[in-house]
Amino acid sequence: MTNKSVYVTSPDGLGGKSAIALCLIEALSRQMDSVGVFRPMVRDDNDEVAKALLAHSGIDQTYEETIGVLTDAALDDPEAALSEIISKYGALQDRFDTVVVVGSDYIGAASPTELAFNARVAANLNSPVLLVVSGRDRTPEEVAASVEHATKQFEDLHNHVIGVIANRVDPVSIDQVRAELGTLGLSFCAALPENELLRAPSVRAQFRALGAKFLMGDESALDRESLGTVVAGMTLPNVLTRLEPECSIVTASDRTDLLPGLLAAHSSDSFPNLAAIFLTGGYPLPDSIRKLLDGLKVQVPIGLVQRGTFWTAS
C-alpha cells in the first residue's frame, strides 16, 4: 500500500490521543481536499471516539466505514481481524487524499496484546506512527522511558515512528519532558500540558452514562464540559460554600427544596456557573416545584437518575 495515512496510537490509556487526532484532522483538512478517519479496533458498536472524529466538519463518511473490527474479535482471531481491517482501510484509502488512523484504547488486561496488534495493523497499512504518551503523574524520565519502550515495540514490527507527543504533562516539568524526549533521536517531539477542560466529560456524556432523563434546561448546554462533581446532601448554605466552576450537582430527588437556591446561585455573579444538576433516586418533580421552575426559564440541564446518590457521584 502507498503511504497515505498516519497511525495515531498510544502505549497506554487516557493519554488523549483522540484529541490529538482531532487536531491533526483539523490541520490536514486545511492542506488537503479530503481527509478520512479510521478506527481499526473498537470495544463495541457505539464508539465515542469514532463519533467525535466523524463530527468534524471536514469528515464525510459513515460510521460503518470508519470501524474495522471489535476488540474481542481481534483478540480471538487476529489473522481474520487483520485481513478485515486491511480490506476496510483499503476502501477508505481509495477515496481520500489521506486517512488519520486512530488506534485502540488499551483498557483492561488485554492491553499488552492490543499494543502488539496495533503495531501489526500499522505495519500492514504502511502507516507512519505518531505516538501519544500520557505524561500524567509521571516524571520526565518515566515519560521518556515509556516512549523509548513503545518506539522499540513498533519498530521491531517494521514500523516507522515519525514522532511523539507527550500529552497531559505537568506544566511545572514540561521543559524537562521536552528535553528528555529530545535525546531519543525521533524526527518530531512535543509535550503538551495537562488541561482540565480537555479531559472533562461533556454534560451530554454524563446524561448518557447515568441513563438520566432530561427534565428541563437549555439543551445546547449539554455540549458544555463538566469540570467536577459536588454532592449536595446538606442544607443550602453549606452547599453554596462548596460550589465549583462548571460542576455537576448530585442531589436526592426528594431534596427539590435545594433547586431554587442552586438555580439562583447559577444566575448570580457571586457564585460560579453550574454545568448540570442530577436528581437521584427516581422521584418525580412535585407539580408545585415544576411550576416554579418553569417560571424561572431554567438554563442548567436537570436530569433524573433512577439510581442512588453514591452510584451517580461515582
Tab-separated table of C-alpha atoms in Angstrom, residues 1-293:
chain	number	residue	atom	x	y	z
A	1	MET	CA	0.000	0.000	0.000
A	2	THR	CA	1.150	3.517	-0.704
A	3	ASN	CA	1.730	5.795	2.245
A	4	LYS	CA	-1.416	7.915	2.534
A	5	SER	CA	-2.036	7.855	6.252
A	6	VAL	CA	-0.781	8.411	9.771
A	7	TYR	CA	-1.416	5.999	12.643
A	8	VAL	CA	-2.083	7.829	15.915
A	9	THR	CA	-1.636	5.443	18.814
A	10	SER	CA	-0.584	5.229	22.429
A	11	PRO	CA	1.087	2.623	24.636
A	12	ASP	CA	-1.342	3.401	27.461
A	13	GLY	CA	-4.887	4.537	28.092
A	14	LEU	CA	-6.217	8.005	28.848
A	15	GLY	CA	-3.397	9.765	27.035
A	16	GLY	CA	-5.687	11.955	24.972
A	17	LYS	CA	-4.830	10.549	21.556
A	18	SER	CA	-8.338	11.239	20.226
A	19	ALA	CA	-7.879	14.948	20.980
A	20	ILE	CA	-4.525	14.859	19.181
A	21	ALA	CA	-6.177	13.073	16.257
A	22	LEU	CA	-8.833	15.795	16.026
A	23	CYS	CA	-6.129	18.460	15.919
A	24	LEU	CA	-4.362	16.504	13.188
A	25	ILE	CA	-7.591	16.229	11.183
A	26	GLU	CA	-8.108	19.978	11.512
A	27	ALA	CA	-4.591	20.696	10.239
A	28	LEU	CA	-4.784	18.216	7.352
A	29	SER	CA	-8.228	19.463	6.307
A	30	ARG	CA	-6.696	22.859	5.610
A	31	GLN	CA	-3.993	21.381	3.393
A	32	MET	CA	-5.793	18.603	1.503
A	33	ASP	CA	-9.036	18.265	-0.411
A	34	SER	CA	-10.236	15.217	1.520
A	35	VAL	CA	-9.374	13.548	4.825
A	36	GLY	CA	-10.722	10.217	6.069
A	37	VAL	CA	-10.675	8.654	9.522
A	38	PHE	CA	-10.413	5.018	10.549
A	39	ARG	CA	-10.650	3.110	13.827
A	40	PRO	CA	-9.218	-0.371	13.175
A	41	MET	CA	-10.368	-1.809	16.504
A	42	VAL	CA	-13.114	-0.643	18.900
A	43	ARG	CA	-14.677	-2.025	22.087
A	44	ASP	CA	-18.298	-2.002	20.931
A	45	ASP	CA	-20.658	-0.798	18.229
A	46	ASN	CA	-21.108	2.602	19.865
A	47	ASP	CA	-17.578	4.021	19.773
A	48	GLU	CA	-17.500	7.571	21.142
A	49	VAL	CA	-14.092	8.324	19.620
A	50	ALA	CA	-15.327	7.466	16.130
A	51	LYS	CA	-18.393	9.640	16.663
A	52	ALA	CA	-16.235	12.566	17.756
A	53	LEU	CA	-13.989	12.202	14.703
A	54	LEU	CA	-16.971	11.989	12.357
A	55	ALA	CA	-18.437	15.161	13.867
A	56	HIS	CA	-15.571	17.208	12.412
A	57	SER	CA	-16.809	19.377	9.551
A	58	GLY	CA	-14.013	18.149	7.272
A	59	ILE	CA	-15.021	14.477	7.513
A	60	ASP	CA	-17.513	12.974	5.055
A	61	GLN	CA	-18.055	9.258	5.650
A	62	THR	CA	-20.353	6.917	7.571
A	63	TYR	CA	-19.834	5.331	10.967
A	64	GLU	CA	-19.789	1.872	9.369
A	65	GLU	CA	-16.967	2.910	7.021
A	66	THR	CA	-14.969	4.201	9.976
A	67	ILE	CA	-14.880	0.996	12.035
A	68	GLY	CA	-12.663	-2.037	11.422
A	69	VAL	CA	-13.411	-4.838	13.893
A	70	LEU	CA	-14.419	-5.282	17.518
A	71	THR	CA	-11.641	-5.822	20.052
A	72	ASP	CA	-12.933	-9.231	21.129
A	73	ALA	CA	-12.898	-10.446	17.525
A	74	ALA	CA	-9.339	-9.209	17.054
A	75	LEU	CA	-8.129	-10.983	20.176
A	76	ASP	CA	-9.980	-14.212	19.328
A	77	ASP	CA	-8.769	-14.456	15.714
A	78	PRO	CA	-6.055	-11.876	14.972
A	79	GLU	CA	-5.383	-13.062	11.417
A	80	ALA	CA	-9.014	-12.844	10.305
A	81	ALA	CA	-9.380	-9.478	12.036
A	82	LEU	CA	-6.241	-8.124	10.382
A	83	SER	CA	-7.499	-9.201	6.967
A	84	GLU	CA	-10.827	-7.441	7.534
A	85	ILE	CA	-9.111	-4.278	8.775
A	86	ILE	CA	-6.867	-4.130	5.704
A	87	SER	CA	-9.864	-4.582	3.415
A	88	LYS	CA	-11.925	-1.848	5.074
A	89	TYR	CA	-8.990	0.538	5.204
A	90	GLY	CA	-8.265	-0.053	1.515
A	91	ALA	CA	-11.756	1.136	0.604
A	92	LEU	CA	-11.203	4.373	2.532
A	93	GLN	CA	-7.712	4.900	1.168
A	94	ASP	CA	-9.034	4.950	-2.381
A	95	ARG	CA	-11.492	7.743	-1.539
A	96	PHE	CA	-9.382	10.215	0.419
A	97	ASP	CA	-6.146	12.114	-0.008
A	98	THR	CA	-5.077	10.923	3.433
A	99	VAL	CA	-6.518	8.898	6.299
A	100	VAL	CA	-5.990	9.503	10.019
A	101	VAL	CA	-5.987	6.101	11.717
A	102	VAL	CA	-6.664	6.140	15.465
A	103	GLY	CA	-5.552	3.063	17.380
A	104	SER	CA	-7.408	1.246	20.146
A	105	ASP	CA	-7.817	2.350	23.738
A	106	TYR	CA	-5.817	-0.070	25.942
A	107	ILE	CA	-8.305	-0.727	28.720
A	108	GLY	CA	-8.102	-3.926	30.758
A	109	ALA	CA	-5.893	-6.981	30.959
A	110	ALA	CA	-5.581	-7.354	27.188
A	111	SER	CA	-3.679	-4.073	26.802
A	112	PRO	CA	-0.229	-5.585	26.029
A	113	THR	CA	-1.806	-7.798	23.370
A	114	GLU	CA	-3.625	-4.788	21.937
A	115	LEU	CA	-0.381	-2.830	21.654
A	116	ALA	CA	1.240	-5.615	19.662
A	117	PHE	CA	-1.825	-5.911	17.445
A	118	ASN	CA	-1.847	-2.156	16.805
A	119	ALA	CA	1.781	-2.399	15.758
A	120	ARG	CA	0.893	-5.174	13.292
A	121	VAL	CA	-2.004	-3.152	11.908
A	122	ALA	CA	0.135	-0.049	11.406
A	123	ALA	CA	2.788	-2.096	9.605
A	124	ASN	CA	0.258	-3.758	7.306
A	125	LEU	CA	-1.375	-0.436	6.465
A	126	ASN	CA	2.068	1.038	5.805
A	127	SER	CA	1.129	3.938	8.063
A	128	PRO	CA	3.830	6.003	9.762
A	129	VAL	CA	3.208	6.063	13.502
A	130	LEU	CA	2.643	9.088	15.715
A	131	LEU	CA	2.920	8.068	19.362
A	132	VAL	CA	0.868	9.848	22.012
A	133	VAL	CA	2.135	9.125	25.514
A	134	SER	CA	0.488	10.172	28.756
A	135	GLY	CA	2.585	12.407	30.960
A	136	ARG	CA	0.055	12.460	33.783
A	137	ASP	CA	1.591	11.561	37.172
A	138	ARG	CA	4.905	10.713	35.501
A	139	THR	CA	8.374	12.145	35.907
A	140	PRO	CA	10.205	13.353	32.778
A	141	GLU	CA	12.378	10.242	32.938
A	142	GLU	CA	9.325	7.969	33.122
A	143	VAL	CA	7.755	9.682	30.116
A	144	ALA	CA	10.933	9.202	28.091
A	145	ALA	CA	11.187	5.556	29.163
A	146	SER	CA	7.601	4.927	28.053
A	147	VAL	CA	8.316	6.491	24.661
A	148	GLU	CA	11.525	4.505	24.238
A	149	HIS	CA	9.807	1.217	25.091
A	150	ALA	CA	6.834	1.862	22.788
A	151	THR	CA	9.064	3.007	19.935
A	152	LYS	CA	11.071	-0.210	20.130
A	153	GLN	CA	7.895	-2.328	20.076
A	154	PHE	CA	6.622	-0.618	16.941
A	155	GLU	CA	9.987	-0.572	15.180
A	156	ASP	CA	10.533	-4.266	15.947
A	157	LEU	CA	7.447	-4.914	13.800
A	158	HIS	CA	8.852	-2.811	10.950
A	159	ASN	CA	7.002	0.437	11.655
A	160	HIS	CA	8.358	3.926	11.114
A	161	VAL	CA	7.731	6.091	14.190
A	162	ILE	CA	7.684	9.645	12.863
A	163	GLY	CA	7.307	11.369	16.199
A	164	VAL	CA	5.904	11.512	19.696
A	165	ILE	CA	3.628	13.814	21.639
A	166	ALA	CA	3.716	13.640	25.427
A	167	ASN	CA	0.262	14.775	26.484
A	168	ARG	CA	-1.203	15.798	29.851
A	169	VAL	CA	2.209	16.755	31.215
A	170	ASP	CA	2.537	18.647	34.498
A	171	PRO	CA	3.188	22.267	33.401
A	172	VAL	CA	5.926	22.545	36.029
A	173	SER	CA	8.032	19.836	34.358
A	174	ILE	CA	7.109	20.356	30.716
A	175	ASP	CA	10.502	21.799	29.731
A	176	GLN	CA	12.260	18.817	31.317
A	177	VAL	CA	9.983	16.420	29.445
A	178	ARG	CA	10.772	18.139	26.152
A	179	ALA	CA	14.481	17.913	26.924
A	180	GLU	CA	14.240	14.186	27.724
A	181	LEU	CA	12.291	13.490	24.524
A	182	GLY	CA	14.868	15.393	22.527
A	183	THR	CA	17.507	12.814	23.438
A	184	LEU	CA	15.606	9.925	21.803
A	185	GLY	CA	16.510	10.705	18.198
A	186	LEU	CA	12.962	10.984	16.838
A	187	SER	CA	12.135	13.342	13.980
A	188	PHE	CA	9.419	15.148	15.909
A	189	CYS	CA	8.899	15.555	19.650
A	190	ALA	CA	6.404	17.690	21.543
A	191	ALA	CA	4.965	17.976	25.037
A	192	LEU	CA	1.564	19.420	25.888
A	193	PRO	CA	0.489	20.491	29.382
A	194	GLU	CA	-2.399	18.960	31.285
A	195	ASN	CA	-5.653	20.776	30.529
A	196	GLU	CA	-8.596	20.036	32.798
A	197	LEU	CA	-11.066	21.227	30.174
A	198	LEU	CA	-9.830	18.787	27.532
A	199	ARG	CA	-10.223	15.748	29.767
A	200	ALA	CA	-13.563	16.802	31.219
A	201	PRO	CA	-16.676	14.900	30.096
A	202	SER	CA	-19.488	16.745	28.400
A	203	VAL	CA	-22.792	17.064	30.222
A	204	ARG	CA	-24.339	15.047	27.402
A	205	ALA	CA	-21.862	12.229	28.082
A	206	GLN	CA	-22.794	12.334	31.768
A	207	PHE	CA	-26.502	12.075	30.928
A	208	ARG	CA	-25.769	9.100	28.686
A	209	ALA	CA	-23.548	7.326	31.232
A	210	LEU	CA	-26.096	7.790	34.014
A	211	GLY	CA	-29.113	6.943	31.898
A	212	ALA	CA	-30.555	10.248	33.113
A	213	LYS	CA	-33.910	11.528	31.885
A	214	PHE	CA	-33.718	15.140	30.699
A	215	LEU	CA	-36.262	17.153	32.716
A	216	MET	CA	-35.594	20.754	31.750
A	217	GLY	CA	-32.917	23.289	30.890
A	218	ASP	CA	-31.099	24.526	27.813
A	219	GLU	CA	-30.361	21.516	25.594
A	220	SER	CA	-27.436	23.325	23.942
A	221	ALA	CA	-25.745	23.329	27.371
A	222	LEU	CA	-25.482	19.539	27.133
A	223	ASP	CA	-22.407	20.027	24.971
A	224	ARG	CA	-20.572	22.003	27.653
A	225	GLU	CA	-17.925	20.326	29.791
A	226	SER	CA	-18.431	19.356	33.413
A	227	LEU	CA	-15.301	20.108	35.405
A	228	GLY	CA	-16.240	18.339	38.616
A	229	THR	CA	-18.938	16.866	40.834
A	230	VAL	CA	-20.440	18.245	44.034
A	231	VAL	CA	-22.735	16.063	46.143
A	232	ALA	CA	-25.397	18.259	47.739
A	233	GLY	CA	-26.511	16.330	50.790
A	234	MET	CA	-26.671	19.236	53.203
A	235	THR	CA	-28.614	22.459	53.639
A	236	LEU	CA	-28.410	25.180	51.003
A	237	PRO	CA	-25.973	27.493	52.871
A	238	ASN	CA	-23.471	24.650	53.161
A	239	VAL	CA	-23.971	23.612	49.535
A	240	LEU	CA	-23.321	27.156	48.319
A	241	THR	CA	-19.906	27.264	50.002
A	242	ARG	CA	-18.899	24.097	48.121
A	243	LEU	CA	-19.874	25.107	44.594
A	244	GLU	CA	-17.107	24.943	41.990
A	245	PRO	CA	-16.997	26.409	38.468
A	246	GLU	CA	-18.866	24.301	35.876
A	247	CYS	CA	-19.528	21.475	38.329
A	248	SER	CA	-22.345	18.943	38.147
A	249	ILE	CA	-24.534	18.850	41.238
A	250	VAL	CA	-25.736	15.467	42.509
A	251	THR	CA	-28.595	15.557	44.988
A	252	ALA	CA	-31.506	13.359	46.022
A	253	SER	CA	-34.686	13.811	44.007
A	254	ASP	CA	-36.662	14.272	47.241
A	255	ARG	CA	-34.493	17.298	48.108
A	256	THR	CA	-36.077	19.561	45.497
A	257	ASP	CA	-36.081	22.348	48.098
A	258	LEU	CA	-32.460	22.923	47.034
A	259	LEU	CA	-33.287	23.574	43.384
A	260	PRO	CA	-34.448	27.219	43.589
A	261	GLY	CA	-31.356	28.188	45.568
A	262	LEU	CA	-28.994	26.332	43.220
A	263	LEU	CA	-30.546	27.947	40.153
A	264	ALA	CA	-30.385	31.364	41.806
A	265	ALA	CA	-26.694	30.781	42.530
A	266	HIS	CA	-26.130	29.843	38.877
A	267	SER	CA	-27.678	33.155	37.787
A	268	SER	CA	-25.799	35.181	40.392
A	269	ASP	CA	-22.483	36.908	39.759
A	270	SER	CA	-21.475	35.912	43.290
A	271	PHE	CA	-21.318	32.170	42.587
A	272	PRO	CA	-19.808	30.012	39.814
A	273	ASN	CA	-21.892	28.695	36.928
A	274	LEU	CA	-23.160	25.130	37.169
A	275	ALA	CA	-22.787	22.507	34.435
A	276	ALA	CA	-25.783	20.329	35.361
A	277	ILE	CA	-27.975	19.107	38.197
A	278	PHE	CA	-28.693	15.398	38.629
A	279	LEU	CA	-31.571	14.321	40.875
A	280	THR	CA	-31.060	10.786	42.164
A	281	GLY	CA	-33.482	8.146	43.371
A	282	GLY	CA	-36.063	8.487	40.615
A	283	TYR	CA	-38.695	10.538	42.463
A	284	PRO	CA	-40.625	12.775	40.025
A	285	LEU	CA	-40.622	16.535	40.456
A	286	PRO	CA	-43.618	17.711	42.502
A	287	ASP	CA	-46.061	19.760	40.422
A	288	SER	CA	-45.505	22.833	42.579
A	289	ILE	CA	-41.718	22.701	42.090
A	290	ARG	CA	-42.063	22.118	38.348
A	291	LYS	CA	-44.423	25.102	38.088
A	292	LEU	CA	-41.923	27.255	39.972
A	293	LEU	CA	-39.003	26.160	37.787
